[in-house]
Coordinates of C-alpha atoms in Angstrom, one line a residue:
M1 CA 0.1 0.0 0.2
K2 CA 1.5 3.1 -0.8
A3 CA 1.6 6.6 1.1
G4 CA -1.7 7.9 0.7
Q5 CA -3.5 5.2 -0.6
E6 CA -5.8 2.6 0.8
I7 CA -6.2 -0.9 -0.3
S8 CA -8.7 -1.5 -2.7
T9 CA -10.4 -4.7 -1.4
I10 CA -12.5 -4.7 -4.8
F11 CA -9.6 -5.2 -7.0
L12 CA -8.1 -7.3 -4.0
L13 CA -10.7 -9.6 -4.2
L14 CA -11.3 -9.6 -8.1
R15 CA -7.5 -10.4 -8.5
R16 CA -7.8 -13.5 -6.1
V17 CA -11.1 -15.2 -8.1
R18 CA -10.0 -13.8 -11.4
G19 CA -9.3 -17.6 -12.7
T20 CA -12.6 -19.2 -11.4
L21 CA -14.5 -15.9 -12.7
I22 CA -12.9 -16.2 -16.1
A23 CA -14.3 -19.6 -16.2
L24 CA -17.6 -18.9 -15.3
V25 CA -17.6 -16.5 -18.2
L26 CA -16.4 -18.8 -20.4
I27 CA -19.2 -21.4 -19.3
Y28 CA -21.9 -18.7 -20.2
A29 CA -20.6 -17.8 -23.2
L30 CA -20.1 -21.5 -24.8
S31 CA -23.7 -22.1 -23.4
V32 CA -25.1 -19.3 -25.3
L33 CA -23.0 -19.5 -28.4
G34 CA -23.5 -23.5 -28.4
L35 CA -27.5 -22.8 -27.9
T36 CA -27.7 -20.2 -31.2
L37 CA -25.9 -22.9 -33.2
V38 CA -27.8 -26.0 -32.4
P39 CA -30.8 -26.6 -34.8
G40 CA -34.3 -26.4 -33.4
P41 CA -37.4 -28.0 -34.3
P42 CA -38.4 -26.9 -38.0
D43 CA -41.0 -24.2 -38.8
A44 CA -44.3 -24.0 -40.1
N45 CA -42.7 -24.3 -43.7
G46 CA -40.1 -27.2 -42.5
A47 CA -37.0 -24.8 -42.1
V48 CA -34.9 -25.9 -39.3
T49 CA -34.8 -22.9 -36.8
H50 CA -32.1 -21.5 -34.4
M51 CA -32.7 -19.3 -31.3
S52 CA -31.3 -16.0 -31.3
F53 CA -28.8 -14.4 -28.9
F54 CA -31.1 -13.1 -26.8
H55 CA -33.3 -15.7 -26.1
A56 CA -30.1 -17.8 -25.7
F57 CA -28.7 -15.4 -23.4
Y58 CA -32.2 -14.9 -21.4
F59 CA -32.5 -18.6 -21.4
V60 CA -29.1 -19.4 -20.0
S61 CA -28.9 -16.5 -17.4
Y62 CA -32.3 -18.3 -15.7
T63 CA -31.3 -22.0 -16.1
A64 CA -27.6 -21.7 -15.5
T65 CA -28.1 -19.7 -12.0
T66 CA -30.6 -22.5 -11.1
I67 CA -33.9 -20.3 -11.1
G68 CA -36.1 -22.2 -13.0
F69 CA -36.7 -23.7 -16.6
G70 CA -38.6 -23.3 -19.4
E71 CA -38.5 -23.8 -23.3
I72 CA -38.6 -20.5 -25.1
P73 CA -39.5 -19.1 -27.4
N74 CA -40.7 -22.4 -28.9
A75 CA -40.5 -26.5 -27.4
F76 CA -37.0 -27.4 -28.0
S77 CA -35.5 -29.7 -30.6
E78 CA -33.3 -33.4 -28.9
Q79 CA -30.4 -31.6 -29.8
Q80 CA -31.2 -28.5 -28.0
R81 CA -32.2 -30.2 -24.8
L82 CA -29.1 -32.7 -25.0
W83 CA -27.1 -29.3 -24.8
T84 CA -29.5 -27.9 -22.4
L85 CA -28.1 -30.6 -20.0
V86 CA -24.5 -30.1 -21.1
C87 CA -24.9 -26.2 -19.8
I88 CA -26.6 -27.2 -16.3
Y89 CA -23.8 -29.3 -15.4
L90 CA -20.9 -27.0 -16.3
S91 CA -22.7 -24.1 -14.8
V92 CA -23.3 -26.3 -11.7
I93 CA -19.7 -27.0 -11.5
G94 CA -18.8 -23.6 -12.3
W95 CA -20.9 -22.0 -9.9
A96 CA -19.7 -24.8 -7.1
V97 CA -16.0 -23.6 -7.8
F98 CA -16.6 -20.2 -7.8
I99 CA -18.2 -20.1 -4.3
G100 CA -15.8 -22.5 -2.9
K101 CA -13.1 -20.2 -4.0
L102 CA -14.9 -17.4 -2.7
L103 CA -15.2 -19.3 0.8
Q104 CA -11.7 -19.9 1.0
I105 CA -10.7 -16.1 0.1
S106 CA -12.8 -15.0 2.9
A107 CA -10.9 -16.8 5.5
D108 CA -7.6 -15.1 4.0
A109 CA -5.9 -12.8 6.6
N110 CA -4.5 -10.3 4.3
L111 CA -8.2 -9.7 2.6
Q112 CA -9.8 -9.6 5.8
R113 CA -7.1 -6.9 7.2
A114 CA -7.7 -5.3 3.8
I115 CA -11.6 -4.9 4.3
R116 CA -11.0 -3.9 8.1
T117 CA -8.4 -1.3 7.0
S118 CA -10.8 0.1 4.4
R119 CA -14.0 0.3 6.8
F120 CA -11.7 1.9 9.3
A121 CA -10.2 4.4 7.2
R122 CA -13.9 5.1 5.5
A123 CA -15.3 5.8 9.0
V124 CA -12.5 8.4 10.0
R125 CA -13.2 10.2 6.7
K126 CA -16.8 10.0 7.6
L127 CA -16.3 11.8 11.2
R128 CA -17.5 15.5 11.6
E129 CA -17.3 16.2 14.7
P130 CA -13.4 17.0 16.7
F131 CA -11.6 13.6 17.6
Y132 CA -8.4 12.7 19.0
I133 CA -6.4 9.8 18.0
V134 CA -5.0 7.6 20.6
C135 CA -2.4 5.3 19.9
G136 CA -2.7 2.3 22.1
Y137 CA -5.5 0.7 24.1
G138 CA -4.0 -0.6 27.3
E139 CA -5.2 0.3 30.7
T140 CA -4.4 3.9 30.5
G141 CA -5.9 4.1 26.9
R142 CA -9.4 2.8 27.9
L143 CA -9.2 5.5 30.7
I144 CA -8.5 8.2 28.3
C145 CA -11.1 6.9 25.6
H146 CA -13.8 6.6 28.5
A147 CA -12.9 10.0 29.7
L148 CA -12.8 11.4 26.3
D149 CA -16.3 9.6 25.3
Q150 CA -17.9 10.9 28.7
L151 CA -16.9 14.7 27.6
G152 CA -18.4 14.4 24.3
Y153 CA -15.4 14.2 22.2
R154 CA -14.9 11.5 19.6
V155 CA -12.2 8.9 19.6
V156 CA -10.0 7.2 17.1
V157 CA -8.1 3.8 18.5
L158 CA -4.9 2.3 17.1
E159 CA -3.7 -0.6 19.1
L160 CA -0.9 -3.2 17.9
N161 CA -2.9 -6.3 19.9
G162 CA -6.0 -7.8 19.0
E163 CA -7.4 -8.8 22.0
H164 CA -7.3 -5.3 23.6
L165 CA -9.1 -4.1 21.0
A166 CA -11.6 -6.8 21.5
E167 CA -12.4 -5.5 25.0
L168 CA -13.3 -1.9 23.4
E169 CA -16.0 -3.8 21.3
L170 CA -17.4 -4.6 24.7
Q171 CA -17.5 -1.2 26.3
N172 CA -20.8 1.0 26.6
H173 CA -19.5 4.0 24.7
I174 CA -21.9 6.9 23.6
A175 CA -20.2 7.3 20.6
D176 CA -18.5 4.2 17.8
M177 CA -14.8 4.6 18.2
P178 CA -13.4 3.6 14.8
A179 CA -10.6 1.2 15.9
L180 CA -7.7 -0.9 13.6
V181 CA -4.9 -3.8 14.8
A182 CA -2.5 -1.6 13.2
D183 CA 1.2 -0.6 14.3
A184 CA 0.8 3.0 14.9
A185 CA 4.5 3.4 14.5
N186 CA 3.9 3.4 10.7
P187 CA 3.1 7.0 9.3
T188 CA 0.8 5.7 6.7
L189 CA -1.7 3.8 9.1
L190 CA -1.5 7.5 11.2
K191 CA -2.7 8.9 8.2
L192 CA -5.7 6.4 7.5
A193 CA -6.4 7.6 11.3
G194 CA -7.0 10.8 10.3
L195 CA -3.6 12.6 11.2
Q196 CA -4.1 15.1 9.0
H197 CA -8.2 15.4 9.1
R198 CA -9.3 18.7 9.7
Q199 CA -11.4 17.6 12.7
C200 CA -8.5 16.1 14.1
R201 CA -7.6 17.8 17.6
G202 CA -4.4 16.4 18.9
I203 CA -2.5 12.6 19.2
V204 CA -2.1 10.7 22.4
A205 CA 0.7 8.1 22.0
L206 CA 0.3 5.7 25.0
T207 CA 2.2 2.6 23.7
D208 CA 4.3 0.3 25.9
D209 CA 7.4 1.1 23.5
D210 CA 9.1 4.2 23.7
D211 CA 10.9 3.7 20.4
A212 CA 6.8 3.3 18.9
N213 CA 5.9 6.7 21.0
R214 CA 8.7 8.6 19.5
S215 CA 8.0 7.5 16.2
I216 CA 4.3 8.6 16.5
A217 CA 5.4 11.7 18.2
L218 CA 8.0 12.6 15.5
S219 CA 5.6 11.5 12.5
T220 CA 3.0 14.0 14.0
R221 CA 5.7 17.0 14.2
L222 CA 6.4 16.3 10.2
L223 CA 2.9 15.7 8.7
A224 CA 0.8 17.6 11.1
P225 CA 3.1 20.0 13.1
E226 CA -0.1 22.1 14.1
L227 CA -1.4 19.0 16.2
P228 CA -0.7 18.5 19.9
V229 CA 1.2 15.6 20.7
L230 CA 1.2 13.7 24.2
A231 CA 3.7 10.8 24.2
R232 CA 4.4 8.8 27.1
A233 CA 8.1 8.0 28.3
S234 CA 9.5 5.1 30.8
G235 CA 12.5 7.1 31.6
R236 CA 14.3 10.1 31.4
A237 CA 16.4 9.6 28.7
A238 CA 13.2 8.8 26.4
A239 CA 11.6 12.0 27.7
A240 CA 14.3 13.9 26.5
D241 CA 14.5 12.1 23.3
M242 CA 11.1 13.1 22.4
A243 CA 11.5 16.5 23.6
S244 CA 14.4 17.2 21.6
F245 CA 12.3 17.7 18.4
G246 CA 9.8 19.5 19.7
T247 CA 6.9 17.0 21.3
H248 CA 4.4 19.6 22.8
H249 CA 4.3 17.2 26.3
V250 CA 6.1 14.2 27.4
I251 CA 4.4 12.2 30.3
D252 CA 6.6 10.2 32.6
P253 CA 4.6 8.8 35.1
Y254 CA 7.0 7.6 37.5
L255 CA 8.9 11.3 37.3
K256 CA 4.8 13.0 37.3
F257 CA 4.0 11.0 40.5
G258 CA 7.1 11.8 42.1
H259 CA 6.5 15.5 41.6
Y260 CA 3.0 14.8 42.9
L261 CA 4.4 13.3 46.2
G262 CA 6.8 16.1 46.6
L263 CA 3.9 18.4 46.4
A264 CA 1.5 16.5 48.6
M265 CA 5.0 16.7 51.3
H266 CA 5.4 20.3 51.1
A267 CA 1.9 21.9 49.9
P268 CA -1.0 19.5 50.5
A269 CA -3.7 21.8 49.8
A270 CA -2.3 22.6 46.5
Y271 CA -1.7 18.7 45.7
Q272 CA -5.4 17.7 47.3
L273 CA -6.8 20.7 44.7
L274 CA -5.1 19.1 41.6
L275 CA -6.1 15.9 42.3
W276 CA -9.8 17.1 43.0
L277 CA -9.6 19.5 39.6
T278 CA -7.9 16.5 37.2
G279 CA -10.0 13.9 38.5
L280 CA -11.7 11.6 35.8
P281 CA -15.3 12.2 35.0
G282 CA -17.6 10.2 37.2
T283 CA -15.2 9.5 40.0
T284 CA -15.0 10.6 43.6
V285 CA -11.7 12.1 45.3
E286 CA -11.0 11.2 48.9
R287 CA -9.0 13.6 50.6
H288 CA -6.4 11.9 52.4
R289 CA -3.8 12.7 55.3
S290 CA -0.9 14.9 54.1
P291 CA 2.6 12.8 54.3
P292 CA 4.4 13.2 57.2
H293 CA 8.0 14.3 58.0
G294 CA 10.3 11.8 59.0
H295 CA 12.1 9.0 58.2
W296 CA 11.1 6.7 54.7
I297 CA 11.3 3.3 53.5
L298 CA 11.6 2.5 49.9
L299 CA 10.6 -1.1 49.2
G300 CA 12.7 -1.6 45.8
F301 CA 14.8 0.8 43.8
G302 CA 13.9 0.9 40.2
S303 CA 13.5 3.6 38.0
F304 CA 10.3 4.7 39.9
S305 CA 11.9 4.5 43.5
Q306 CA 15.0 6.4 42.3
G307 CA 13.0 9.3 41.7
L308 CA 10.8 9.1 44.7
A309 CA 13.9 8.9 46.7
A310 CA 15.5 12.2 45.5
T311 CA 12.3 13.7 46.4
I312 CA 12.1 12.7 49.5
A313 CA 15.7 13.5 50.4
S314 CA 15.1 16.9 48.6
E315 CA 12.8 17.8 51.5
G316 CA 15.4 16.9 53.9
M317 CA 14.3 13.7 55.1
P318 CA 16.2 10.3 55.5
V319 CA 15.4 7.4 53.2
T320 CA 16.4 3.7 53.4
V321 CA 16.1 1.6 50.6
I322 CA 15.2 -2.3 50.7
D323 CA 16.2 -4.2 47.9
L324 CA 18.1 -7.6 46.5
Q325 CA 21.1 -5.3 44.8
P326 CA 22.7 -2.3 46.3
P327 CA 21.4 0.9 45.0
T328 CA 23.6 2.2 42.2
A329 CA 23.2 6.2 42.8
S330 CA 24.6 6.8 46.4
S331 CA 23.5 9.6 48.7
A332 CA 24.0 11.1 52.1
Q333 CA 20.3 10.9 53.3
V334 CA 19.7 7.3 51.6
S335 CA 20.6 4.1 53.3
W336 CA 20.6 0.6 51.6
V337 CA 19.3 -2.7 53.7
Q338 CA 19.4 -6.1 51.6
G339 CA 16.3 -7.9 51.3
D340 CA 12.7 -8.3 49.5
G341 CA 11.1 -6.7 52.3
T342 CA 7.8 -9.1 52.4
G343 CA 9.3 -10.0 55.4
A344 CA 9.3 -8.4 59.0
E345 CA 13.3 -9.3 59.5
A346 CA 14.2 -6.7 56.2
L347 CA 11.6 -4.2 57.4
L348 CA 13.0 -4.2 61.1
K349 CA 16.4 -3.3 59.6
A350 CA 15.2 -0.7 57.9
G351 CA 13.9 1.0 61.2
V352 CA 10.2 0.4 59.8
A353 CA 9.1 0.8 63.7
Q354 CA 10.5 4.5 63.8
A355 CA 9.4 5.3 60.3
A356 CA 7.2 7.8 59.4
G357 CA 6.3 6.1 55.8
I358 CA 6.7 3.8 53.4
V359 CA 6.7 3.2 49.9
A360 CA 6.4 -0.3 48.0
A361 CA 6.9 0.5 44.5
T362 CA 8.2 -3.1 42.9
S363 CA 6.8 -4.5 39.8
S364 CA 4.8 -7.0 41.7
D365 CA 1.7 -6.1 43.3
V366 CA 1.7 -9.1 45.4
D367 CA 5.0 -8.1 46.9
N368 CA 3.8 -4.5 47.3
L369 CA 0.6 -5.3 49.4
S370 CA 2.2 -8.3 51.3
A371 CA 5.2 -5.8 52.3
T372 CA 2.8 -3.0 53.2
F373 CA 0.4 -4.8 54.9
T374 CA 3.6 -6.4 57.2
A375 CA 4.9 -3.0 57.9
R376 CA 1.7 -1.5 59.0
E377 CA 1.2 -4.7 61.3
L378 CA 4.8 -3.6 62.9
N379 CA 4.1 0.2 62.9
P380 CA 0.2 0.8 62.7
G381 CA 0.7 4.7 62.2
L382 CA 3.0 4.4 59.0
F383 CA 2.1 6.5 56.4
T384 CA 1.9 3.8 53.4
I385 CA 2.1 4.1 49.7
V386 CA 2.0 1.6 47.2
R387 CA 2.1 1.3 43.4
Q388 CA -0.6 -0.7 41.5
N389 CA 0.6 -2.2 38.4
N390 CA -2.6 -4.2 37.4
M391 CA -5.7 -2.8 37.2
G392 CA -7.3 -6.0 37.5
N393 CA -5.8 -5.7 41.0
R394 CA -8.0 -3.1 42.0
P395 CA -10.4 -4.5 44.4
L396 CA -7.4 -6.0 46.2
F397 CA -6.0 -2.3 46.6
E398 CA -9.4 -0.9 47.3
R399 CA -9.7 -3.5 50.3
F400 CA -6.3 -2.6 51.7
D401 CA -7.0 1.1 51.7
A402 CA -3.5 2.4 51.7
D403 CA -3.2 6.9 52.3
L404 CA -1.7 6.9 48.8
T405 CA -2.2 4.3 45.5
M406 CA 0.1 4.7 42.5
V407 CA -1.5 3.7 39.4
P408 CA 1.0 4.6 36.4
S409 CA -2.4 4.3 33.9
E410 CA -4.3 6.7 36.1
V411 CA -1.7 9.1 36.4
I412 CA -0.9 9.3 32.9
A413 CA -4.8 9.9 32.1
H414 CA -4.8 12.4 34.7
E415 CA -2.5 14.5 32.7
C416 CA -3.6 13.9 29.4
L417 CA -7.1 14.7 30.1
A418 CA -6.2 18.1 31.7
I419 CA -4.2 18.8 28.8
L420 CA -6.4 18.0 25.9
T421 CA -9.2 19.2 27.1
T422 CA -8.7 22.3 29.3
P423 CA -5.3 23.7 27.9
M424 CA -5.6 26.3 30.7
L425 CA -5.8 23.9 33.4
A426 CA -2.0 22.9 33.1
P427 CA -0.8 26.7 33.9
F428 CA -3.2 27.4 36.6
L429 CA -1.9 24.3 38.3
R430 CA 1.5 25.4 38.6
L431 CA 0.9 28.6 39.7
A432 CA -1.7 27.4 42.4
Q433 CA 1.3 25.2 43.8
T434 CA 2.8 28.3 45.3
A435 CA -0.1 30.3 46.5
D436 CA -1.3 30.4 50.0
W437 CA -5.1 30.4 49.0
C438 CA -5.3 26.8 47.8
E439 CA -7.1 25.2 51.3
S440 CA -9.6 27.9 50.8
L441 CA -10.2 27.6 47.3
L442 CA -10.6 23.7 48.1
Q443 CA -12.9 24.3 51.0
R444 CA -15.2 26.6 49.1
L445 CA -15.4 24.7 46.1
T446 CA -15.9 21.5 47.7
A447 CA -18.3 22.9 49.8
Q448 CA -20.5 24.0 46.9
L449 CA -19.8 21.0 44.6
G450 CA -18.9 17.8 46.7
W451 CA -15.7 15.8 46.3
E452 CA -16.9 14.2 42.7
A453 CA -14.6 15.5 40.1
P454 CA -16.0 18.2 38.8
E455 CA -16.6 19.8 35.4
V456 CA -13.3 21.8 34.1
W457 CA -13.4 24.3 31.2
S458 CA -12.0 27.3 29.0
L459 CA -13.8 29.7 26.9
R460 CA -12.7 32.6 24.3
I461 CA -15.1 35.4 24.5
S462 CA -15.1 35.4 20.5
A463 CA -17.9 35.6 17.8
Q464 CA -17.0 31.7 17.7
Q465 CA -17.5 30.3 21.0
A466 CA -19.7 33.2 22.7
P467 CA -21.4 35.1 19.9
A468 CA -23.9 36.8 22.3
L469 CA -21.4 37.9 25.0
H470 CA -19.1 39.1 22.0
H471 CA -21.9 41.4 20.5
R472 CA -23.2 42.9 23.5
L473 CA -19.3 44.0 24.4
N474 CA -19.6 46.0 21.2
L475 CA -22.6 47.9 22.6
D476 CA -21.8 48.2 26.1
D477 CA -18.1 47.6 27.9
S478 CA -19.0 47.9 31.0
L479 CA -20.2 44.0 31.8
R480 CA -18.7 42.8 34.6
L481 CA -17.7 39.1 35.1
G482 CA -20.0 38.4 38.0
D483 CA -23.1 39.4 36.0
L484 CA -22.6 36.2 33.9
L485 CA -22.5 33.6 36.5
K486 CA -26.1 34.2 36.8
D487 CA -29.0 31.3 35.9
H488 CA -30.8 32.3 33.1
A489 CA -33.9 30.6 34.4
D490 CA -33.9 32.7 37.3
R491 CA -31.1 35.4 37.4
S492 CA -31.0 35.6 41.5
Q493 CA -30.1 32.2 41.7
A494 CA -25.9 32.0 41.0
L495 CA -24.7 29.2 38.6
L496 CA -22.5 26.1 40.4
C497 CA -19.5 27.6 38.8
E498 CA -16.6 29.9 39.4
V499 CA -13.9 31.6 37.5
L500 CA -10.3 30.1 38.9
Q501 CA -8.2 31.8 35.9
L502 CA -8.7 35.2 33.4
D503 CA -6.0 35.5 30.8
R504 CA -5.9 38.8 28.4
E505 CA -3.1 39.6 25.6
G506 CA -0.6 41.6 26.9
Q507 CA -1.5 41.0 30.6
P508 CA -0.2 38.3 33.1
S509 CA -2.7 35.8 34.4
R510 CA -5.3 36.4 36.5
L511 CA -6.3 34.2 39.4
L512 CA -9.2 33.8 40.8
P513 CA -10.2 36.9 39.3
P514 CA -12.7 39.2 41.3
A515 CA -16.7 39.2 40.4
D516 CA -16.4 42.9 39.7
L517 CA -13.8 42.7 36.8
L518 CA -14.6 44.1 33.8
L519 CA -14.6 41.7 30.7
R520 CA -13.2 42.5 27.3
Q521 CA -13.7 40.6 23.9
G522 CA -10.6 38.3 23.6
D523 CA -10.5 37.2 27.5
Q524 CA -10.0 33.5 27.8
L525 CA -11.6 32.1 31.1
L526 CA -10.9 28.9 33.1
L527 CA -14.1 27.7 35.0
V528 CA -14.7 25.1 37.4
G529 CA -18.3 23.9 38.2
R530 CA -20.9 21.0 37.4
R531 CA -21.9 19.8 33.9
R532 CA -25.7 21.7 34.6
A533 CA -24.1 25.2 35.4
R534 CA -21.7 24.7 31.9
S535 CA -24.7 23.9 29.9
R536 CA -26.5 26.9 31.5
L537 CA -23.8 28.9 30.8
D538 CA -23.2 28.1 27.3
L539 CA -27.0 29.2 26.7
T540 CA -26.6 32.4 28.0
L541 CA -23.2 33.4 25.7
N542 CA -24.9 32.0 22.8
N543 CA -28.2 33.3 23.4
A544 CA -28.9 37.3 23.3
H545 CA -32.4 36.7 24.9
A546 CA -30.5 34.6 27.7
L547 CA -28.1 37.3 28.1
E548 CA -30.6 40.1 28.1
Y549 CA -32.4 38.5 31.1
V550 CA -29.2 37.7 32.8
L551 CA -27.9 41.0 32.8
T552 CA -30.8 43.3 33.6
G553 CA -33.5 41.1 34.5
R554 CA -35.7 42.1 31.6
E555 CA -37.4 39.0 29.6
S556 CA -37.9 39.2 25.6
S557 CA -38.8 36.9 23.1
G558 CA -37.1 35.8 19.9
S559 CA -40.1 35.2 18.4
W560 CA -41.0 37.9 16.0
L561 CA -45.2 36.9 16.5
W562 CA -44.6 36.6 20.0
Q563 CA -43.4 40.2 20.5
R564 CA -46.2 41.6 18.0
L565 CA -48.7 39.8 20.5
S566 CA -47.0 41.1 23.5
Q567 CA -46.8 44.6 21.7
G568 CA -50.5 44.3 21.0
K569 CA -51.5 42.9 24.5
K570 CA -49.5 46.3 26.2
T571 CA -51.3 48.9 23.4
G572 CA -54.6 47.0 24.4

């Protein structure tokens, strides 16, 4: 298959059956020709008759296809009946061979792949709504696809493992998701998936292969440089390589969780606010106790633990590593105890009785749970952080109820959704980490909205996203931010939403802008609230009559007839 060219399944099928198809055509042609040459019964004058080509073709068409039999236009001669017997057996044999060939070809893997590819490309071409391309349908891919579907975005999926895509068909999604078993590192297949489609809004590379993710990111940068690229990386080297050619967002789940842990240690309110704002749709975020200061124990010293050890040590706290092999990196604040950590002996040597917390960070869920369970028995007040590698073990981790559970797939999903759906959220969270109002904001918002993950969205005051407000600002430049956040059904009721940030061209970002701030065309707003509040605010921003009522309290109808009737009632 050449670049930019789909496989033609019709021509592929014809090429496979051309031998039997030619044989079937020859059988029909020979049958028709024979009927025109074989002498028929004599006419009234005793002259020998012959069947015309039209009647011969008509007769062979309904006879050779086993529809029926009839002697037309006259009764046949013995010679014609004999030739008809030959035609019947020839056509039956021809059709039997042809149908058998079709059944054989239908089981051909290459043809099935061509049909699936053609069907997939056709489904992508027909998309008329904004969509994202997700490469890799593992645990992280499933979370992101489900969340994007719940938020109203279309998704196109490329996955190399056919068993993973089989699970996609079993999911109850709102909209269909075109999916193909294919190597997403192939640029041609990325183009088939809609990389250059005008409705494509971004691409997410979530495969387990760093080389494949790097290839996807590079292909996107070359073929569609305007699209945002989010790529998963499993180490600093891979992340640096992807960032070297301009990948927009490189996400290392281990490095990201280390950042979260450090944030939870020195700014717990900012950490809780981050978890709540980036929560997956439909989930409830529970507020846990903050990680204490003191001595920490790390079980295992892989790529995940090394970042955590550096994070904890940077907070000025000593760390003891339990591992079968000595750590390659040495530090004055990092000591080492040889062992697997699942038994009490190594834990006691590491000082678990006096420790403030423990991180079970091995690649085995059973070892992580076992070691943490033993450590909690030895020190009931221990702060526990457990790494969960397999989503299928979620019931075990929920039952254990650790203080923090690190799930790499969820870390990546949270970060991807925050970047894809609300680009303003990531800068806001970075600024909020150093603010002293996070605790009061978190308490105020959760008191109004609860701890279920809220709706977070951004909008620009423009003719496309807020036409009614944009037009109103042409007439009146004294509109205030607080005037908008009212219910268009009853303006005395405030909407369950709040503006977190306002960006204005040429000015620094305003965090938690006041209600009396004057709005300007082109302003960008970051809001948080409930879905009902978002839909009502959208109507206000797009409907001039709803906006008029929210701002002034005056009701007006969009119907010309109703306005005329209303004027008639007033004059009457």
